[in-house]
PDB file of C-alpha atoms in Angstrom:
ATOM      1  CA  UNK A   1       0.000   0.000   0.000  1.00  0.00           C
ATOM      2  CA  UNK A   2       2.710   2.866   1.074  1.00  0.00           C
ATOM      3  CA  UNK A   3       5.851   1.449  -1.034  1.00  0.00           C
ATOM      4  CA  UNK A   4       4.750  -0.615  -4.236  1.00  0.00           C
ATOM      5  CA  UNK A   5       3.388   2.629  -6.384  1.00  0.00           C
ATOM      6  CA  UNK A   6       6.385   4.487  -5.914  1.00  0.00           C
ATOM      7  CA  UNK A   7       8.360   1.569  -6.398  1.00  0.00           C
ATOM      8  CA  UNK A   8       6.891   1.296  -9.719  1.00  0.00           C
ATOM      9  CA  UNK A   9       7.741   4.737 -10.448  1.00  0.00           C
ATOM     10  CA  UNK A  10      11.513   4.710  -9.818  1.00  0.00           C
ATOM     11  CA  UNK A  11      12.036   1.846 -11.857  1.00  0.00           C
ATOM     12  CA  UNK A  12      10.212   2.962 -14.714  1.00  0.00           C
ATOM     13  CA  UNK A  13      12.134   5.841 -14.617  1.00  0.00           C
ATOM     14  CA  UNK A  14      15.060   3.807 -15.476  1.00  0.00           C
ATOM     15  CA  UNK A  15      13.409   1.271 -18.194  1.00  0.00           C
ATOM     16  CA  UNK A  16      15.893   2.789 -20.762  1.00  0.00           C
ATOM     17  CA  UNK A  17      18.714   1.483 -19.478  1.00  0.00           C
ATOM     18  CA  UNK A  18      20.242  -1.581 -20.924  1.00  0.00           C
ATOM     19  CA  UNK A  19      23.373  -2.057 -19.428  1.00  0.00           C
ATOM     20  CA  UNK A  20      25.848  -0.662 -16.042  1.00  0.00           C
ATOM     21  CA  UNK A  21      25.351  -0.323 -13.025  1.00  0.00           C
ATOM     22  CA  UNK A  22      22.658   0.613 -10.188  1.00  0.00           C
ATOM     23  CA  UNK A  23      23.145   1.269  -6.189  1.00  0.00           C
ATOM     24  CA  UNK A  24      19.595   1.133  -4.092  1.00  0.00           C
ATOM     25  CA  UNK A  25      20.059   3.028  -0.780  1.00  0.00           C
ATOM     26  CA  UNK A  26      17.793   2.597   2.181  1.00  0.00           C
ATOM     27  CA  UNK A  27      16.525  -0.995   0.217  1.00  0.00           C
ATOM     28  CA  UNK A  28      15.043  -2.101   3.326  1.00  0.00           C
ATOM     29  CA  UNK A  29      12.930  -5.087   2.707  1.00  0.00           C
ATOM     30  CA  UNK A  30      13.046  -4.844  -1.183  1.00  0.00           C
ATOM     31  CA  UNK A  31      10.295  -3.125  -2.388  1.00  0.00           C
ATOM     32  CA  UNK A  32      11.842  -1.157  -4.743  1.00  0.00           C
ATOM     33  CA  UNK A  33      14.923  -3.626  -5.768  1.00  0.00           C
ATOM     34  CA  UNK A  34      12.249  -5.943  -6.706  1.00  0.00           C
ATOM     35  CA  UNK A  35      10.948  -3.779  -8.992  1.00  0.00           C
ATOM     36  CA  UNK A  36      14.241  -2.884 -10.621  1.00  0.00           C
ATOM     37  CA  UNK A  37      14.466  -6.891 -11.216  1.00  0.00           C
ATOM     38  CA  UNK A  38      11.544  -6.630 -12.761  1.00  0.00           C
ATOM     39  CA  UNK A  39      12.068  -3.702 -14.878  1.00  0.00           C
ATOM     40  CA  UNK A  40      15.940  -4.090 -15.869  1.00  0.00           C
ATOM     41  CA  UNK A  41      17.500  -6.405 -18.292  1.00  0.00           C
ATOM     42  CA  UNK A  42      20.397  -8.722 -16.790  1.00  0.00           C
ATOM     43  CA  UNK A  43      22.954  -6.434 -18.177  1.00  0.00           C
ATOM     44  CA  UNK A  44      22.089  -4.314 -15.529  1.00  0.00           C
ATOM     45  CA  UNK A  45      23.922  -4.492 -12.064  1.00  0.00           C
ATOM     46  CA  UNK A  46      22.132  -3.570  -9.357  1.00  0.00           C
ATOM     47  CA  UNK A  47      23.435  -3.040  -5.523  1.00  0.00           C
ATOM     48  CA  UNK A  48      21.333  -3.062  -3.325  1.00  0.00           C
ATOM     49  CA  UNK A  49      22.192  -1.820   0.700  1.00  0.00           C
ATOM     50  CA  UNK A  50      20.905  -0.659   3.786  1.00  0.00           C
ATOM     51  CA  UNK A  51      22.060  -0.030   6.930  1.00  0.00           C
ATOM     52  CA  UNK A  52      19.989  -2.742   8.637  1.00  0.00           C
ATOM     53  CA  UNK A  53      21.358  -5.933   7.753  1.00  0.00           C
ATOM     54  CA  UNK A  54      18.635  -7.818   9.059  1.00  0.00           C
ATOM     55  CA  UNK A  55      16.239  -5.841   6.085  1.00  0.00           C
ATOM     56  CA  UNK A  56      18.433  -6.756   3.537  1.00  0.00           C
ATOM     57  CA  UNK A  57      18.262 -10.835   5.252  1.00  0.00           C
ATOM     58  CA  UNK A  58      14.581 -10.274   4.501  1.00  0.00           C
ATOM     59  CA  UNK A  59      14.275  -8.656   1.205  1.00  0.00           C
ATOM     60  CA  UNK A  60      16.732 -11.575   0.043  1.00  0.00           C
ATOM     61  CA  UNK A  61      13.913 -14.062   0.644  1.00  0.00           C
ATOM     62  CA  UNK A  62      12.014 -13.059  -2.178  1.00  0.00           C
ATOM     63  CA  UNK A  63      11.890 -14.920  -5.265  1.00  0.00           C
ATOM     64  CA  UNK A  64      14.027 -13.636  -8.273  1.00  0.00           C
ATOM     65  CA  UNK A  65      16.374 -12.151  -6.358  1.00  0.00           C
ATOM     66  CA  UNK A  66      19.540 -14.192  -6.930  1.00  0.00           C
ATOM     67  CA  UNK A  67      21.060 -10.959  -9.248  1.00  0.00           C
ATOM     68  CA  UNK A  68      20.988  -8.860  -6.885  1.00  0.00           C
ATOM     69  CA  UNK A  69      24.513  -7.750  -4.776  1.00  0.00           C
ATOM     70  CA  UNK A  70      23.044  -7.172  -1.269  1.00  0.00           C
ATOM     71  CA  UNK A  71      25.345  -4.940   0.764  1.00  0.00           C
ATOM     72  CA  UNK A  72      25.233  -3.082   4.534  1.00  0.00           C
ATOM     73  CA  UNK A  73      26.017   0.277   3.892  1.00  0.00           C
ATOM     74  CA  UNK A  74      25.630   3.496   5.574  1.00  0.00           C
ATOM     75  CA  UNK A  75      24.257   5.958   3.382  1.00  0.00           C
ATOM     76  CA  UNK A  76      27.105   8.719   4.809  1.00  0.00           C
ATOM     77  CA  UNK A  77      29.719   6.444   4.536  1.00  0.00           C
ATOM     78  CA  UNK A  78      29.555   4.370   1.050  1.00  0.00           C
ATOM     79  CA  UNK A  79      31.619   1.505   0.651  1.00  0.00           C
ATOM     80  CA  UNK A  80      32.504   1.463  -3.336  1.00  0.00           C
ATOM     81  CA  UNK A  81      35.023   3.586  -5.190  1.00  0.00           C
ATOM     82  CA  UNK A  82      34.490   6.793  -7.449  1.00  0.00           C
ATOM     83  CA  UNK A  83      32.968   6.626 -10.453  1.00  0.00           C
ATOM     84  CA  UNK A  84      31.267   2.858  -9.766  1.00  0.00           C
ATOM     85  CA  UNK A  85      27.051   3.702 -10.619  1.00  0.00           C
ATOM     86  CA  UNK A  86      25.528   5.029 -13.390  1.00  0.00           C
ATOM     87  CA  UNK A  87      22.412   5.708 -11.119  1.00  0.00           C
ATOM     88  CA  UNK A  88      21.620   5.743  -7.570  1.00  0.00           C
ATOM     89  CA  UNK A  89      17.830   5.379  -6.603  1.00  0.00           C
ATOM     90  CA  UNK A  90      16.563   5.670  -3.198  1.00  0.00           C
ATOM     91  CA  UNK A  91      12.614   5.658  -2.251  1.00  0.00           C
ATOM     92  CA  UNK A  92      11.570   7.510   1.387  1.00  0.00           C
ATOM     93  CA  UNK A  93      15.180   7.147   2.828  1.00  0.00           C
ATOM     94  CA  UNK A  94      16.753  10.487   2.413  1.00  0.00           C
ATOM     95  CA  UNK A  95      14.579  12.230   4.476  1.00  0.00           C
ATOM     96  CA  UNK A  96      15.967   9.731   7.374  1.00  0.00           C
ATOM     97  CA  UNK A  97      19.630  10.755   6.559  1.00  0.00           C
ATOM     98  CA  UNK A  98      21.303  12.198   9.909  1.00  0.00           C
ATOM     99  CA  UNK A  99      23.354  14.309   7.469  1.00  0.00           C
ATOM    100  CA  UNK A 100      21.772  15.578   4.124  1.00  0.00           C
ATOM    101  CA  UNK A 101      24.554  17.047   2.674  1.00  0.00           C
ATOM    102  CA  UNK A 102      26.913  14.357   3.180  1.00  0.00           C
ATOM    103  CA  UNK A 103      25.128  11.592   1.936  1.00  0.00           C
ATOM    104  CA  UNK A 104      24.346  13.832  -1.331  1.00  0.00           C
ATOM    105  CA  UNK A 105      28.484  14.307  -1.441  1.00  0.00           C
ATOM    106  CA  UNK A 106      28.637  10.770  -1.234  1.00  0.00           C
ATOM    107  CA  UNK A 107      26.360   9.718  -3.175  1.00  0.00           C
ATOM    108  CA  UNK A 108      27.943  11.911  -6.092  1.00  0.00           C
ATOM    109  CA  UNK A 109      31.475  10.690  -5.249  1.00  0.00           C
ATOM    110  CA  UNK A 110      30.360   7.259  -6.042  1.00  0.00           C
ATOM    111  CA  UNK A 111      28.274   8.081  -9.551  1.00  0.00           C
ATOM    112  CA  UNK A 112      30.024   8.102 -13.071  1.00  0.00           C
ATOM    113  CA  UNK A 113      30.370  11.478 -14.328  1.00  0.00           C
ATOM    114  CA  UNK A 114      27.109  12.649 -15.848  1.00  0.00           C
ATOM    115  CA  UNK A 115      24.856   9.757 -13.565  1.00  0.00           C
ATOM    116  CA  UNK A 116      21.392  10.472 -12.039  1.00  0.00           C
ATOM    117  CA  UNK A 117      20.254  10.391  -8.705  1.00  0.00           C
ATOM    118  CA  UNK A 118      16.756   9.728  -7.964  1.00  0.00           C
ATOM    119  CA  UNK A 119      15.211   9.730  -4.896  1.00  0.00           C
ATOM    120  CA  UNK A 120      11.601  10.358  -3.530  1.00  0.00           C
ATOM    121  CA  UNK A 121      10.420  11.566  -0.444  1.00  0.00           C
ATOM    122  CA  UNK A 122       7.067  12.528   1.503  1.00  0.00           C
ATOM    123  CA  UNK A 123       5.152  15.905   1.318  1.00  0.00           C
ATOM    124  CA  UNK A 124       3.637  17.342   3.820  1.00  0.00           C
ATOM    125  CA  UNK A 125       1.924  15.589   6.447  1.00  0.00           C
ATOM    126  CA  UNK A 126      -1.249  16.908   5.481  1.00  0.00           C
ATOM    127  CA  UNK A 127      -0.862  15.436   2.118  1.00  0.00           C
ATOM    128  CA  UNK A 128      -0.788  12.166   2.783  1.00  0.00           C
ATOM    129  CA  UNK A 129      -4.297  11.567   3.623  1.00  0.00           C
ATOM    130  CA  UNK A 130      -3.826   7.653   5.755  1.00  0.00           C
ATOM    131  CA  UNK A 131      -0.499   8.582   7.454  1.00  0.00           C
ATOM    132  CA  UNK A 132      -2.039  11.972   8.354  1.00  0.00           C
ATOM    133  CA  UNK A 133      -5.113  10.646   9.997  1.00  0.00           C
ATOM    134  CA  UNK A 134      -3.679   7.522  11.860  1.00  0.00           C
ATOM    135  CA  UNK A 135      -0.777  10.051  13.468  1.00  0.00           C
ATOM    136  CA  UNK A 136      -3.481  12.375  14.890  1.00  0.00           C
ATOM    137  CA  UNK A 137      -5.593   9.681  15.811  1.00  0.00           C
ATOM    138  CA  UNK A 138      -1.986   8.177  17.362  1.00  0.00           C
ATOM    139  CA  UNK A 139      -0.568  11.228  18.909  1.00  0.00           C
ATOM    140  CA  UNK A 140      -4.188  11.687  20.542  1.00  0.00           C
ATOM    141  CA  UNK A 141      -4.105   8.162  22.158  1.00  0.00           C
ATOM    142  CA  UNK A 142      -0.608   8.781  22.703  1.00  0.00           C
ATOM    143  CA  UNK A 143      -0.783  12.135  24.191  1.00  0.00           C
ATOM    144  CA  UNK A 144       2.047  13.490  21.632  1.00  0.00           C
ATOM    145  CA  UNK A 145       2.727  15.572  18.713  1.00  0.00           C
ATOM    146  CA  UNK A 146       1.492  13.716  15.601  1.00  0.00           C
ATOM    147  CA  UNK A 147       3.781  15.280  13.623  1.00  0.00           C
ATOM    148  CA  UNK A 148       6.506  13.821  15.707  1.00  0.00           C
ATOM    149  CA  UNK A 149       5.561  10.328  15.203  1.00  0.00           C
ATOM    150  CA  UNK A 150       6.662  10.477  11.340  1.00  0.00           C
ATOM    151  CA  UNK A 151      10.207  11.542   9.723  1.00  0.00           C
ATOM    152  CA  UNK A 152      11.206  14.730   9.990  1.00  0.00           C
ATOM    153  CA  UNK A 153      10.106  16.782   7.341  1.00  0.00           C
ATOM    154  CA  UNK A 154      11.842  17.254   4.135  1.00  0.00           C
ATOM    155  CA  UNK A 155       9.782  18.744   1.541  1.00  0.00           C
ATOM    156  CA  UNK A 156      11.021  22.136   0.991  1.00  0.00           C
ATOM    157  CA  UNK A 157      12.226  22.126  -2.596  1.00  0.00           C
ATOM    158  CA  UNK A 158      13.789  25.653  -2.312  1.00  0.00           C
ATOM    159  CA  UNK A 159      15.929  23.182   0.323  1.00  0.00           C
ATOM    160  CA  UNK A 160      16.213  20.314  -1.087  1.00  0.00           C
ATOM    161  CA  UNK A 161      17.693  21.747  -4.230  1.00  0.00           C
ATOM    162  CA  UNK A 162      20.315  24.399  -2.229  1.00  0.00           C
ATOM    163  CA  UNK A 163      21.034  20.902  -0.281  1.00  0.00           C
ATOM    164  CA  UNK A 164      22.282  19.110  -3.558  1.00  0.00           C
ATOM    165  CA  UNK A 165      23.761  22.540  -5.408  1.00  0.00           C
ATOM    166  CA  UNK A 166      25.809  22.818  -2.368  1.00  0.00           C
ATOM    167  CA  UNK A 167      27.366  19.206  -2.648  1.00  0.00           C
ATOM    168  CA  UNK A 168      28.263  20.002  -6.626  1.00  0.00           C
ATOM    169  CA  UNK A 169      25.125  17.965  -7.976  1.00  0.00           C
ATOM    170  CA  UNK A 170      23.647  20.522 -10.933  1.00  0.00           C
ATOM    171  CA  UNK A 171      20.453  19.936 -13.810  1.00  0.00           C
ATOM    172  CA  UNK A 172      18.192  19.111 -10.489  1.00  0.00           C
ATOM    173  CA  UNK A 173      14.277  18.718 -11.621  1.00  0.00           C
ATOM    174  CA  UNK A 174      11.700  18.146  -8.522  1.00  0.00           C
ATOM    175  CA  UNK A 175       8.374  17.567  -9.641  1.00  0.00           C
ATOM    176  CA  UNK A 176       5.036  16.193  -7.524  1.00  0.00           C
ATOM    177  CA  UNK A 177       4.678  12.417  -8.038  1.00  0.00           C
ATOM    178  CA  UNK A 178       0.517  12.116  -6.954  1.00  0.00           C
ATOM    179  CA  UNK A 179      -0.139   8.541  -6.550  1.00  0.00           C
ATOM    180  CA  UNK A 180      -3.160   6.578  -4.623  1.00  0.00           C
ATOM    181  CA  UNK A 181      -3.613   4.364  -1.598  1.00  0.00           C
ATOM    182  CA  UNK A 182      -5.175   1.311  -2.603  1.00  0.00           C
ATOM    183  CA  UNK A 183      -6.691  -0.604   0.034  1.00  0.00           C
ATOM    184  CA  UNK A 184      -9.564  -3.261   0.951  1.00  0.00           C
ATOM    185  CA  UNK A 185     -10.915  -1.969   3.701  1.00  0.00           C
ATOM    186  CA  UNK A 186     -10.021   0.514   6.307  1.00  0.00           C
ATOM    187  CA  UNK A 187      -8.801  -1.931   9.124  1.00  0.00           C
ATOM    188  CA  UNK A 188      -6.069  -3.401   6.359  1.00  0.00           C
ATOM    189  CA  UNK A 189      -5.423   0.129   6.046  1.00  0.00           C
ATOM    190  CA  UNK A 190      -4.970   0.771  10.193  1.00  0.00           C
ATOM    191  CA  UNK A 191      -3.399  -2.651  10.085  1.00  0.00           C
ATOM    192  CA  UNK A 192      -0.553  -1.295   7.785  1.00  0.00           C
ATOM    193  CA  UNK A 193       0.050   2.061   9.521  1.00  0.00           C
ATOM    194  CA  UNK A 194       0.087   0.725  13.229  1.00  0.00           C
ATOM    195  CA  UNK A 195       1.796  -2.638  12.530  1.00  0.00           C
ATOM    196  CA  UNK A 196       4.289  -1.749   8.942  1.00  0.00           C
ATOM    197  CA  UNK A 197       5.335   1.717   9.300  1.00  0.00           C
ATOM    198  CA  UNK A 198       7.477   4.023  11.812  1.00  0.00           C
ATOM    199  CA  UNK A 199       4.177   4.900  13.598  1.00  0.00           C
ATOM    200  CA  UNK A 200       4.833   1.348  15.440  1.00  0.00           C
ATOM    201  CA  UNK A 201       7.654   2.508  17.052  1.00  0.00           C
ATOM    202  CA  UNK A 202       6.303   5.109  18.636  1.00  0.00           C
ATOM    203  CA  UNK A 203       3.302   2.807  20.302  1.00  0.00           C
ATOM    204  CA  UNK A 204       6.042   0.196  21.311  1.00  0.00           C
ATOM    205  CA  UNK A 205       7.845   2.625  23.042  1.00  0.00           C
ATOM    206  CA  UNK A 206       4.761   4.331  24.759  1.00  0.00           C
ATOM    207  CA  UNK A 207       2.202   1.895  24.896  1.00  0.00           C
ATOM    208  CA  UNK A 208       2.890  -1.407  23.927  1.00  0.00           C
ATOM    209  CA  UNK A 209      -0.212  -3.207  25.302  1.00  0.00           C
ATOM    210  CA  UNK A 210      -2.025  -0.947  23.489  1.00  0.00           C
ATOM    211  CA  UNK A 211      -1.615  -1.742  19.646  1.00  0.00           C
ATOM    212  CA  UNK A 212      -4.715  -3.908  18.810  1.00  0.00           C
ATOM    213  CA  UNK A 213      -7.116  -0.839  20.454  1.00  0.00           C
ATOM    214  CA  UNK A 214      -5.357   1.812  18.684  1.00  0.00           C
ATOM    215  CA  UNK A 215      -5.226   0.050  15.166  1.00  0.00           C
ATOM    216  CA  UNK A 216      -9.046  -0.718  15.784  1.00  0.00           C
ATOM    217  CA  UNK A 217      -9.211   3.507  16.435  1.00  0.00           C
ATOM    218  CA  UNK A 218      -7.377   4.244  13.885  1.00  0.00           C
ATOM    219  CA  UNK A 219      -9.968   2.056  11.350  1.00  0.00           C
ATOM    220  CA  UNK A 220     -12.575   3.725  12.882  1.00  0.00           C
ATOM    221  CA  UNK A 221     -11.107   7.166  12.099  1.00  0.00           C
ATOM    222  CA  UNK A 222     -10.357   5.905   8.394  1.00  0.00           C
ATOM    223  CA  UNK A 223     -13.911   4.153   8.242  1.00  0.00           C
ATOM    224  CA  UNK A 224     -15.471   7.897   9.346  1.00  0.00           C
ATOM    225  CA  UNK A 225     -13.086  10.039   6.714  1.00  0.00           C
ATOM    226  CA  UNK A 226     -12.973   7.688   4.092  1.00  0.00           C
ATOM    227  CA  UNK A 227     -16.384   4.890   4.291  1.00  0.00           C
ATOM    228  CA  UNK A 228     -16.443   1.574   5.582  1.00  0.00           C
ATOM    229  CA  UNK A 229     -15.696   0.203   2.167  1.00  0.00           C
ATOM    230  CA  UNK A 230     -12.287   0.096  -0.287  1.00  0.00           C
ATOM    231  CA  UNK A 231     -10.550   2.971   0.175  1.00  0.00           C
ATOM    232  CA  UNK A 232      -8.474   5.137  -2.760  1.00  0.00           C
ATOM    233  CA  UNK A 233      -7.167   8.226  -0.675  1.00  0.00           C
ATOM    234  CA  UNK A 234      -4.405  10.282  -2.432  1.00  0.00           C
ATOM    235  CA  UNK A 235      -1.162   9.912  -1.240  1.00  0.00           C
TER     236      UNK A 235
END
C-alpha cells in the first residue's frame, strides 16, 4: 500500500537502461529492488544496501532475487570507489539521513560522471491523507505531537535543491509524483500504519499493550473520513 506505487515509479524511470550499473540506498525489505528486477534487463547491475542488515536478510527471501549484490552500507559512509554507478535510486530514505549534505556528497562521489540520482520523499503531512489521519488519531491516544511520530520533514524544494547545489550535484528537476492508496478496507489500512510503518515505534515505546485498540481507532477514524468500504485516498 505505502511502497509498491512508488516503487513502480523509480524503476520505470530507469526502463531505458540496458546495461551498467545501479546502487539502491535505504533498500530495506526490497520493495523497490524488486521492482528494478523486474524492470531491468540482466545487463544491468544492481546493488542493493541498507544499513539494517537484518532488512536486507529479509528482502533476500524473495523470489528472483539471486542478481541482486546485497550490501550493509551506511548511506554517509559508502563503501565502493568513485565513479562505480551510473544511477543511484533511493525511495523515502533520504529524508531519514542524519546528514543531508553528506550523503548527497557521497552519493555523487560514487556516480560516473554525468549519472542520475533519484530519490523520492514525503510531502507534507497533510498530504498524505492515511499517514495523516492515523498520526493524529496516534498522537491523541498517545498524548504526543502527531507530527513527531513520522520523519522529519523534508519537503522544501527551495531546500532540497540548495542541499544538492551545495554538494556540486547541478540539472536538479523536482516535480510532484501524486499517486493513490489502494486498500480493501479501512482496518487493512490501520493494520498497515500501526503494525508496517514508523508509527509502530512510537506505540512500542509508549504503549505497547495498546496496539490492537489503537489500530481498531485508527480504522474507525479511516472508516469515518474515508467509508467503511475500499478505500483510494491520495497519497
Amino acid at each position: 500500500m505505502l511502497f509498491e506505487p512508488y516503487a513502480r515509479l523509480l524503476a520505470d524511470r530507469l526502463k531505458a537502461l540496458t546495461s551498467g550499473n545501479v546502487l539502491e540506498l535505504a533498500a530495506g525489505t526490497g520493495v523497490v529492488t524488486r521492482a528494478l528486477v523486474r524492470t531491468l534487463p540482466e545487463k544491468v547491475n544492481i546493488t542493493a544496501t541498507d544499513l539494517n542488515q537484518p532488512m536486507l536478510d529479509r528482502a533476500q527471501t524473495h523470489a528472483g532475487m539471486g542478481r541482486i549484490r546485497w550490501q550493509t552500507a551506511n548511506a554517509l559512509t559508502l563503501p565502493f570507489d568513485e565513479g562505480t554507478f551510473d544511477c543511484i535510486v533511493c525511495q523515502f530514505g533520504v529524508m531519514f539521513f542524519s546528514d543531508k549534505q553528506t550523503s548527497f556528497r557521497e552519493a555523487l562521489r560514487v556516480l560516473k560522471p554525468g549519472g542520475r540520482f533519484l530519490f523520492i520523499v514525503w510531502d507534507r503531512r497533510e498530504e498524505v491523507a492515511l499517514q495523516y489521519t492515523a498520526s493524529e488519531v496516534v498522537g491523541r491516544v498517545l498524548s504526543r505531537d502527531p507530527a513527531s511520530l513520522i520523519p522529519p520533514a523534508y519537503h522544501d524544494t527551495e531546500l532540497v535543491c540548495s542541499d544538492l547545489a551545495a554538494t556540486g550535484f547541478d540539472s536538479v528537476t523536482v516535480g510532484k509524483l501524486p499517486e493513490r492508496y489502494r486498500t480493501r478496507s479501512p482496518k487493512e489500512a490501520a493494520t498497515s500504519m500501526c503494525h508496517g510503518s514508523i508509527i509502530r515505534t512510537h506505540i512500542e515505546t509508549h504503549a505497547p499493550d495498546r496496539l490492537d485498540e489503537i489500530t481498531d481507532a485508527v480504522a474507525d477514524a479511516l472508516s469515518e473520513r474515508f467509508g467503511p468500504g475500499s478505500i483510494d485516498a491520495p497519497m
